[in-house]
mmCIF file of C-alpha atoms in Angstrom:
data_model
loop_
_atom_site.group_PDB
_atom_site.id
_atom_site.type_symbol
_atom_site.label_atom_id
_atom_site.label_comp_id
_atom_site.label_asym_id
_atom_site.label_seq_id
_atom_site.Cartn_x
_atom_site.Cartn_y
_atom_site.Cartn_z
ATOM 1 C CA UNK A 1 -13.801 8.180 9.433
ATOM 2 C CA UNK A 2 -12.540 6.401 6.311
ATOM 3 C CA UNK A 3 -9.347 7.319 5.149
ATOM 4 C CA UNK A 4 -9.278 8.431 1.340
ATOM 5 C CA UNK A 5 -6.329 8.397 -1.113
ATOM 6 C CA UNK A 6 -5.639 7.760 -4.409
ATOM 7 C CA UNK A 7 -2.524 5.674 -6.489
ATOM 8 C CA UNK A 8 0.156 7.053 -8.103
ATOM 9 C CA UNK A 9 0.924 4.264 -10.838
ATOM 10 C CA UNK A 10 3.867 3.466 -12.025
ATOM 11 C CA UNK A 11 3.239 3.233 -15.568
ATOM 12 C CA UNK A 12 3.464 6.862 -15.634
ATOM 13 C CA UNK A 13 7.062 8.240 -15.936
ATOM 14 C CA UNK A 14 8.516 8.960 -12.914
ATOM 15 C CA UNK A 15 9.074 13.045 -13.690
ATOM 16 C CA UNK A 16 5.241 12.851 -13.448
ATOM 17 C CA UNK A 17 5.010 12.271 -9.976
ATOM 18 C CA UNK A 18 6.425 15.550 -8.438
ATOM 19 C CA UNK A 19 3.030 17.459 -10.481
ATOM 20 C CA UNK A 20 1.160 14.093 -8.556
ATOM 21 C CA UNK A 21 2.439 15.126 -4.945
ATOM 22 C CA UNK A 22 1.943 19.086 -5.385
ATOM 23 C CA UNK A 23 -1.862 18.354 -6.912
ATOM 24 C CA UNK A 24 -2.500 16.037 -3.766
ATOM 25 C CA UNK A 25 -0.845 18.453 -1.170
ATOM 26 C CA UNK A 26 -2.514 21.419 -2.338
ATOM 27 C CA UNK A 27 -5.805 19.824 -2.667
ATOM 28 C CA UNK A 28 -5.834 18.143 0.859
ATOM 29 C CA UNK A 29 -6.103 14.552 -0.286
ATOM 30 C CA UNK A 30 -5.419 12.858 3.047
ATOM 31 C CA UNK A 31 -2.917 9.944 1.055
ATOM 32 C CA UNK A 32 -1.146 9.448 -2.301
ATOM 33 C CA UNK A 33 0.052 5.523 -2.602
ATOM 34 C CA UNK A 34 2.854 4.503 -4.653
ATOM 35 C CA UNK A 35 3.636 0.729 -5.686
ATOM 36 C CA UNK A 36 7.023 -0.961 -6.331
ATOM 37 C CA UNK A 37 5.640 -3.152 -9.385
ATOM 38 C CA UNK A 38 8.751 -5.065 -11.392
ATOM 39 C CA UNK A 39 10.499 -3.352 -13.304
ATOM 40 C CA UNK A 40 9.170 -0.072 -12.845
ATOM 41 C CA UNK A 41 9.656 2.428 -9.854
ATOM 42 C CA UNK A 42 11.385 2.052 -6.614
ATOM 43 C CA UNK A 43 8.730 2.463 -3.841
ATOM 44 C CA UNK A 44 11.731 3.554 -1.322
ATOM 45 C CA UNK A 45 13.055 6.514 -4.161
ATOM 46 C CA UNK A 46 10.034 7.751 -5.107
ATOM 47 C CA UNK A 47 8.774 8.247 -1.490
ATOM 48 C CA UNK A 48 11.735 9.912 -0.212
ATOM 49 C CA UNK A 49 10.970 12.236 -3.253
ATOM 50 C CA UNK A 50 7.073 12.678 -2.426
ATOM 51 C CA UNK A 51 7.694 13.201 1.378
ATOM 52 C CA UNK A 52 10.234 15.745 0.265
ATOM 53 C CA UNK A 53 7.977 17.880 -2.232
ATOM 54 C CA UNK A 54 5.236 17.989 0.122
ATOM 55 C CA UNK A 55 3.891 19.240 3.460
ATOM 56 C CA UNK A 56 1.073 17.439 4.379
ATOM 57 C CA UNK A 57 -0.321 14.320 2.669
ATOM 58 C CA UNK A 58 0.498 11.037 4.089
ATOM 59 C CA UNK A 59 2.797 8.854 1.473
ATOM 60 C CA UNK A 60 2.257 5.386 1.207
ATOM 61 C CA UNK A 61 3.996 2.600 -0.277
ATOM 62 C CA UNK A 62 2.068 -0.537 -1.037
ATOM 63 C CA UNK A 63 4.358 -2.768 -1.368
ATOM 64 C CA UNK A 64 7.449 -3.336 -0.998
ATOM 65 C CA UNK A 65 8.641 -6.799 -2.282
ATOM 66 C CA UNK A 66 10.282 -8.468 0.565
ATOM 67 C CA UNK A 67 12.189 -11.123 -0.998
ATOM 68 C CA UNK A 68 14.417 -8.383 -3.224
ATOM 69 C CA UNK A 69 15.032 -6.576 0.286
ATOM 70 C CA UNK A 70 17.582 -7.098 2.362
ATOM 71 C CA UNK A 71 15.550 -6.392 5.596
ATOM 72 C CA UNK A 72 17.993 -4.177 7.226
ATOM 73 C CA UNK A 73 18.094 -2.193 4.552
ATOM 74 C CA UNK A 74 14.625 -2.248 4.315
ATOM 75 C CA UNK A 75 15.059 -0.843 7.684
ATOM 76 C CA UNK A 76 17.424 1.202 7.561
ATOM 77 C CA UNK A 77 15.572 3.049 4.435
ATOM 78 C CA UNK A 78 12.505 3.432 6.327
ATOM 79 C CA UNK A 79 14.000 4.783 9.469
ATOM 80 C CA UNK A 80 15.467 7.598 7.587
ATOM 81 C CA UNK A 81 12.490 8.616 6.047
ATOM 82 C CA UNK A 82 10.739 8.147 9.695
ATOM 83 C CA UNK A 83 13.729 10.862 11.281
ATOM 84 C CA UNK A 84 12.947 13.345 8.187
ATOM 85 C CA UNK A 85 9.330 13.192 7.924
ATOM 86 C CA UNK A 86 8.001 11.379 11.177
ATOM 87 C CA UNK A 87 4.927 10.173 10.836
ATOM 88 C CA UNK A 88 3.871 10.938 7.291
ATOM 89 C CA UNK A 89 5.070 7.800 5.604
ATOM 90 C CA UNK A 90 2.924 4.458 5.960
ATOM 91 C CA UNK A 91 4.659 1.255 4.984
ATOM 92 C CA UNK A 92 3.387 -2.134 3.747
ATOM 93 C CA UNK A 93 5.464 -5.401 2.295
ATOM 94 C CA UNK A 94 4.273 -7.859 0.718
ATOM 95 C CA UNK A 95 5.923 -11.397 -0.482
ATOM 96 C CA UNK A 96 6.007 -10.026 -3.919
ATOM 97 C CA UNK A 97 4.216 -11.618 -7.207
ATOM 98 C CA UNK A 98 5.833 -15.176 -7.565
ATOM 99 C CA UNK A 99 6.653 -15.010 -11.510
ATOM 100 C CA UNK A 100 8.356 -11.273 -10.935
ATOM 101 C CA UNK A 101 10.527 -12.835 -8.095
ATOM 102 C CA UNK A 102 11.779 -15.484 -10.405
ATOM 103 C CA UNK A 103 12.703 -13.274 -13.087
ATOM 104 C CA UNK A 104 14.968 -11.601 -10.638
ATOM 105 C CA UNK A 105 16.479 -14.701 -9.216
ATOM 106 C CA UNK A 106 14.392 -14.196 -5.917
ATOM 107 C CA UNK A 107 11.850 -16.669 -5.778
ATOM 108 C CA UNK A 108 11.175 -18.035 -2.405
ATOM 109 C CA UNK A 109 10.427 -21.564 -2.329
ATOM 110 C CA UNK A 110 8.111 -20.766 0.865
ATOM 111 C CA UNK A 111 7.057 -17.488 0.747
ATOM 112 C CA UNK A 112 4.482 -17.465 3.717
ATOM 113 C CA UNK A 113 8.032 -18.583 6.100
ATOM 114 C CA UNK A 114 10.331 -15.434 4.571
ATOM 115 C CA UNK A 115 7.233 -13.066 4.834
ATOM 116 C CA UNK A 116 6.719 -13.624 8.643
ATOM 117 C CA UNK A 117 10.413 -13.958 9.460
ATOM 118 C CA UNK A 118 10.758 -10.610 7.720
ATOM 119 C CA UNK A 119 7.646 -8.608 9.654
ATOM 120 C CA UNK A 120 9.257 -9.950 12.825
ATOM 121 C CA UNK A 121 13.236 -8.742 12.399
ATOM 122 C CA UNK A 122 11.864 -6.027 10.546
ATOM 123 C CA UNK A 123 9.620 -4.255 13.491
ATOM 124 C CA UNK A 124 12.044 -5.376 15.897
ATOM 125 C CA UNK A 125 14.833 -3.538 14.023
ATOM 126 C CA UNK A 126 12.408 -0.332 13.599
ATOM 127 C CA UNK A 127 11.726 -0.975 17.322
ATOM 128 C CA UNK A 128 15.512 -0.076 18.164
ATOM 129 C CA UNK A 129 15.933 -3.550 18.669
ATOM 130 C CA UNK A 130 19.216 -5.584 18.489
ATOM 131 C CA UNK A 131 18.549 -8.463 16.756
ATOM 132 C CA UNK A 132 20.317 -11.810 16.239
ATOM 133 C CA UNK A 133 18.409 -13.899 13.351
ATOM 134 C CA UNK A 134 18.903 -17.387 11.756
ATOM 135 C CA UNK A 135 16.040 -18.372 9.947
ATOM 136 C CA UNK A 136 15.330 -20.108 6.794
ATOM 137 C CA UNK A 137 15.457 -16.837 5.116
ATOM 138 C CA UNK A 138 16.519 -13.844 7.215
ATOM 139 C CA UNK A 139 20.016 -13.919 9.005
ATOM 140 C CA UNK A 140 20.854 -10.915 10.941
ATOM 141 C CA UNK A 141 23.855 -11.163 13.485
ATOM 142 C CA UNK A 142 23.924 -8.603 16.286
ATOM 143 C CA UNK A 143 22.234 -5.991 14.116
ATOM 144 C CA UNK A 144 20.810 -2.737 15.563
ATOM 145 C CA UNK A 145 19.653 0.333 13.783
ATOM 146 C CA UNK A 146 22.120 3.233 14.986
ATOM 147 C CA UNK A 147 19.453 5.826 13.956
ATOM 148 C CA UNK A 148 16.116 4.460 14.875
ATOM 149 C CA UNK A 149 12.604 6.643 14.391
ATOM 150 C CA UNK A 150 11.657 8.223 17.919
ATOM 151 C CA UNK A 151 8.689 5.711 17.204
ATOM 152 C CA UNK A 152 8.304 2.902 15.147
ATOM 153 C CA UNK A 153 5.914 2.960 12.368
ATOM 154 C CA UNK A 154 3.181 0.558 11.690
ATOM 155 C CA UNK A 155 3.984 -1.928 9.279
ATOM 156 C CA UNK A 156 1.192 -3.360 7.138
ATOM 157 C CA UNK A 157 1.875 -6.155 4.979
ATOM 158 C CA UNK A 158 -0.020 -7.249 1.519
ATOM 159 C CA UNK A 159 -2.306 -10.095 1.478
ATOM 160 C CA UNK A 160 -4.951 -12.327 -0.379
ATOM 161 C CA UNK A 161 -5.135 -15.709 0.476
ATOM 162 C CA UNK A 162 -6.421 -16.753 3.993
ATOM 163 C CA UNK A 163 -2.985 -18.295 4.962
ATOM 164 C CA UNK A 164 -1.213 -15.230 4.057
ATOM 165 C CA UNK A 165 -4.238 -13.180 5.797
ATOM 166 C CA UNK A 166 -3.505 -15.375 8.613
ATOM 167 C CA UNK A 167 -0.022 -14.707 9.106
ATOM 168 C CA UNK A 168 -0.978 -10.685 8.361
ATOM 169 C CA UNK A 169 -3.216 -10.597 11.193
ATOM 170 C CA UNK A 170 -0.533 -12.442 13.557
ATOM 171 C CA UNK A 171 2.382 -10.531 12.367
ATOM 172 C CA UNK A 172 2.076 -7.399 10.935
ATOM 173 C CA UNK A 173 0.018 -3.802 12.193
ATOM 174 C CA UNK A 174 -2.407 -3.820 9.350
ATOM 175 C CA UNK A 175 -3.528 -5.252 6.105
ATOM 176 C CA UNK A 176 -3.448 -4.123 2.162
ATOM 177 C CA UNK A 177 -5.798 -6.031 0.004
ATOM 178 C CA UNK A 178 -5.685 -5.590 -3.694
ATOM 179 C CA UNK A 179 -8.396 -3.869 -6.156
ATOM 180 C CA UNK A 180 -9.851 -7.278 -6.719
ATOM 181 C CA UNK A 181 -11.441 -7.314 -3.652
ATOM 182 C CA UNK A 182 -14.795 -6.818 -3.932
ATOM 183 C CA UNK A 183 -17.137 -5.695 -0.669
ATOM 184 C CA UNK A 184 -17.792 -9.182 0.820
ATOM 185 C CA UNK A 185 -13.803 -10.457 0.059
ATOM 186 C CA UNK A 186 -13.086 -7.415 2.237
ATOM 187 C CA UNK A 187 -15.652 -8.695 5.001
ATOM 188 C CA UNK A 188 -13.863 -12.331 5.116
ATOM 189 C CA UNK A 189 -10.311 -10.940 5.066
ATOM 190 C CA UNK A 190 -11.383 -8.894 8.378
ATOM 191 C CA UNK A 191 -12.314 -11.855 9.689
ATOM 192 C CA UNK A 192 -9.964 -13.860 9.359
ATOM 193 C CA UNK A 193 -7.199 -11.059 10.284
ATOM 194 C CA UNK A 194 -9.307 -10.566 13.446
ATOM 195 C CA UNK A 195 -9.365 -14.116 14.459
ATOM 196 C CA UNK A 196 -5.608 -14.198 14.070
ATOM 197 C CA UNK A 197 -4.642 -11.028 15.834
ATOM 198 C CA UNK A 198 -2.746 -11.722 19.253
ATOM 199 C CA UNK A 199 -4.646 -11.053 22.215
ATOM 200 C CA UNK A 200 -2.287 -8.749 23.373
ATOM 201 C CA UNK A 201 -3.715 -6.283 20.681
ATOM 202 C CA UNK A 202 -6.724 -7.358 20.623
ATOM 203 C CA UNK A 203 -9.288 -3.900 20.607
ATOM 204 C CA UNK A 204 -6.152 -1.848 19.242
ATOM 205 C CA UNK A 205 -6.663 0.234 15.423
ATOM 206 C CA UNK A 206 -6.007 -2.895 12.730
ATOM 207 C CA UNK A 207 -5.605 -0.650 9.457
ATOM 208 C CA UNK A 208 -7.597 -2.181 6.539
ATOM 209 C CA UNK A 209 -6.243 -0.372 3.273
ATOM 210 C CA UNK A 210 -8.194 -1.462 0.075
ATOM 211 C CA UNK A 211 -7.655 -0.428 -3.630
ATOM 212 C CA UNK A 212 -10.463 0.579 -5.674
ATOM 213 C CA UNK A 213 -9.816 1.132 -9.225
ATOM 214 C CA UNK A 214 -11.808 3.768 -10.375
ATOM 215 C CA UNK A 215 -12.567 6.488 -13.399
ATOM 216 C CA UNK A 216 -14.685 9.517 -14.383
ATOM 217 C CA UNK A 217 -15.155 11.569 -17.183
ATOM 218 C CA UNK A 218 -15.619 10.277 -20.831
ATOM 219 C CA UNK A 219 -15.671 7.083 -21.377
ATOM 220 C CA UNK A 220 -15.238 6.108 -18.123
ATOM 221 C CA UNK A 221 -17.269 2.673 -17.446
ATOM 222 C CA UNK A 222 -15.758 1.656 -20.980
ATOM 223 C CA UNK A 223 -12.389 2.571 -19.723
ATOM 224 C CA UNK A 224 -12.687 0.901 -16.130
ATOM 225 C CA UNK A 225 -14.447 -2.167 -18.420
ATOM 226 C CA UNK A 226 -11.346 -2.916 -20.543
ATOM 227 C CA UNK A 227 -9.115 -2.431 -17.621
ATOM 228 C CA UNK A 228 -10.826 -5.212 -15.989
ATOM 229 C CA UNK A 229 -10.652 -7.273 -19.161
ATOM 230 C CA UNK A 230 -7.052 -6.818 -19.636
ATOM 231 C CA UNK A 231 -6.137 -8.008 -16.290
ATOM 232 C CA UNK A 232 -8.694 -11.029 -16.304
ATOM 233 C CA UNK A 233 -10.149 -9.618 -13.495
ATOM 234 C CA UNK A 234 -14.079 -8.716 -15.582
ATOM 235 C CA UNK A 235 -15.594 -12.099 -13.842
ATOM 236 C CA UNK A 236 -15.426 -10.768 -10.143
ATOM 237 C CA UNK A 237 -18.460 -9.351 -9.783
ATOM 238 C CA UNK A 238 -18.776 -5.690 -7.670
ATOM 239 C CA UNK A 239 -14.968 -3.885 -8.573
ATOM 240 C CA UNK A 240 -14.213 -0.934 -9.763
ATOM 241 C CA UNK A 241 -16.417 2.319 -10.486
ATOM 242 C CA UNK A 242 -17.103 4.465 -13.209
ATOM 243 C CA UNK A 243 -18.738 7.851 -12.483
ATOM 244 C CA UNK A 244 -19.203 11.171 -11.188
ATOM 245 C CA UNK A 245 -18.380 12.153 -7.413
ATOM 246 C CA UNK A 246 -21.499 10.489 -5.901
ATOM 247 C CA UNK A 247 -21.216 7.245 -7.777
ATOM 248 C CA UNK A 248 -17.767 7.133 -6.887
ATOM 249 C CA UNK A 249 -18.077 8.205 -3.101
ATOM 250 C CA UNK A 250 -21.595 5.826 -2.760
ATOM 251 C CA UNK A 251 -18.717 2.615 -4.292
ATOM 252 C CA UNK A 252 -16.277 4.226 -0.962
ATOM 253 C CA UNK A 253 -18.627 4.281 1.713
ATOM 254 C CA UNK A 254 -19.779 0.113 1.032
ATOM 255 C CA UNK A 255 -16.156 -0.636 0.878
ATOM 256 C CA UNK A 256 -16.005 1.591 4.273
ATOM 257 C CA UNK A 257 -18.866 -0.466 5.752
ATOM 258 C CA UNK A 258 -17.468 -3.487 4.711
ATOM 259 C CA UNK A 259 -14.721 -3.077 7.197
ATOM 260 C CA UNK A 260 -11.879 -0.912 4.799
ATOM 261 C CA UNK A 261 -10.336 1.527 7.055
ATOM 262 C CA UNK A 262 -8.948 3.116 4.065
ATOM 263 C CA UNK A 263 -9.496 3.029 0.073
ATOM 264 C CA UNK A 264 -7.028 4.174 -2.347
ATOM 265 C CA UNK A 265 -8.441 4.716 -5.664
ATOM 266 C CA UNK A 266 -6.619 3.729 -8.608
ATOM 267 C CA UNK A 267 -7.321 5.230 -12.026
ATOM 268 C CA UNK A 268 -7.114 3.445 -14.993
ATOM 269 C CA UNK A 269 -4.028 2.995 -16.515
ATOM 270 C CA UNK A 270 -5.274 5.189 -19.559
ATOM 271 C CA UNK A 271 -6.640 7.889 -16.842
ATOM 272 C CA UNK A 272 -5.909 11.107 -18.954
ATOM 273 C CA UNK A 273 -5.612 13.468 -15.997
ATOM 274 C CA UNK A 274 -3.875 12.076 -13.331
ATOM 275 C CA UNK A 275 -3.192 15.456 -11.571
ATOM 276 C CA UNK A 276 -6.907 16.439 -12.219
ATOM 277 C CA UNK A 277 -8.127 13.248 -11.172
ATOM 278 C CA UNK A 278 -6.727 13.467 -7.809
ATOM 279 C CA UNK A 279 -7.763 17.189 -7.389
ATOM 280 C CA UNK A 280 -11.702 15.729 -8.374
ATOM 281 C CA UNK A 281 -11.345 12.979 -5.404
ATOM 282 C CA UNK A 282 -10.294 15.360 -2.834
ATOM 283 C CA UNK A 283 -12.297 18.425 -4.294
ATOM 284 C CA UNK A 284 -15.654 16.329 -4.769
ATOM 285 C CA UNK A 285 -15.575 12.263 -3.549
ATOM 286 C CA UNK A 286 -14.112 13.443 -0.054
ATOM 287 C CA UNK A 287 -16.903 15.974 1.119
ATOM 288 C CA UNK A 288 -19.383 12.982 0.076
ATOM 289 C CA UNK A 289 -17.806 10.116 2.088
ATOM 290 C CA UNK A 290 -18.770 10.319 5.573
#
């Protein structure tokens, strides 16, 4: 069964996001995603905050930027949230968007060799492994987590490009592709992530999360429309639905057979009704999505 979730952006303050969490836990949504865009919201913050206001619903963070991470406190972070709500949190990283990483001083002048040095020490730590490091990028010297989760998280990492889709599929537990993917850009990515997958876990669960942006209501195509425009994304052909519940579940269930394991919709920025909107896709898209 395809997983279904929707975004919590963070162009909305953050004091919106507590209504966000109780709207999604009472309504049964299986997964509210948060990002950690530059210079918005911490991804770490507000999912200690979301795990803490709700019972249920699986929080996701999608992604974490690894190069303004220190990965042991990336660890460290994500094993306390592990101990206090174990099992409900799903993690991705991601090398971060180049021009936002410069801004901060964190640019990586390889960014493919920092993101796979960073899944590695990263699962080991999570693993309760003690871990010695000197790579280009990550240095860790006889570093253990003292507090470990009883079981250590999958860790899905962000991805576009087929080299970093490559390293994805070698390194990390699962993938996150953004919401310019259309249907057959999510059929090539799980390709390529397949071909690269150890054989060791080869026939193990490969989670492919994909972000659909997505609107109902009035003005709805016009709003997803100059959303698309905006972001000079209007030329890909096939992203992003405007609609009621069926449209919007029929746009789920190709990304679903295209291989996504999971879609997160994201409404527009402009969505009016964020609270309502998620209470609509678990009220109405879910019972349509097989």
């Amino acid at each position: 069964m395809t997983s279904l979730g929707v975004v919590f952006r963070p162009q909305l303050p953050p004091e919106r996001l507590r209504n966000a969490v109780r709207a999604a836990d009472d309504s049964g949504l299986e997964e509210l995603w948060l990002w950690e865009d530059c210079f918005l919201e911490g991804g770490i913050s507000t999912a200690a905050a979301a795990l803490a206001w709700s019972e249920r619903v699986r929080v996701g963070v999608g992604v974490l930027p690894v190069p303004l991470r220190n990965v042991a406190v990336t660890a460290m972070e994500i094993a306390t949230l592990e101990r206090l709500f174990p099992g409900r949190g799903i993690w991705g990283v991601g090398h971060g968007v180049q021009d936002w990483m410069g801004q901060v001083g964190a640019r990586a002048a390889s960014p493919l060799t920092l993101l796979r040095e960073y899944l590695d020490a990263l699962r080991g730590l999570l693993r309760g492994d003690r871990l010695t490091v000197k790579g280009r990028y990550v240095r860790l010297d006889d570093v253990g987590l003292d507090w470990p989760p009883a079981a250590a998280p999958p860790m899905l990492a962000a991805a576009t490009g087929p080299r970093t889709l490559q390293l994805v599929g070698a390194a990390a537990d699962g993938v996150i592709l953004t919401s310019s993917t259309p249907a057959d850009g999510i059929r090539e990515a799980s390709r390529i992530v397949a071909a690269a997958r150890p054989e060791s876990v080869t026939g193990q669960p490969f989670p492919i999360v994909v972000y659909l942006l997505a609107a109902t209501g009035p003005r709805a195509a016009d709003r997803v429309a100059a959303e698309l425009r905006a972001q000079g994304r209007d030329a890909i052909a096939g992203i992003g639905v405007a609609g009621d519940a069926h449209a919007i579940a029929d746009a789920v269930t190709r990304w679903s057979e295209a291989g996504a394991t999971s879609v997160i919709l994201e409404p527009t920025a402009d969505e009016p009704d964020p609270e309502g909107f998620i209470r609509f896709v678990a009220d109405r898209v879910r019972p349509l999505v097989p």
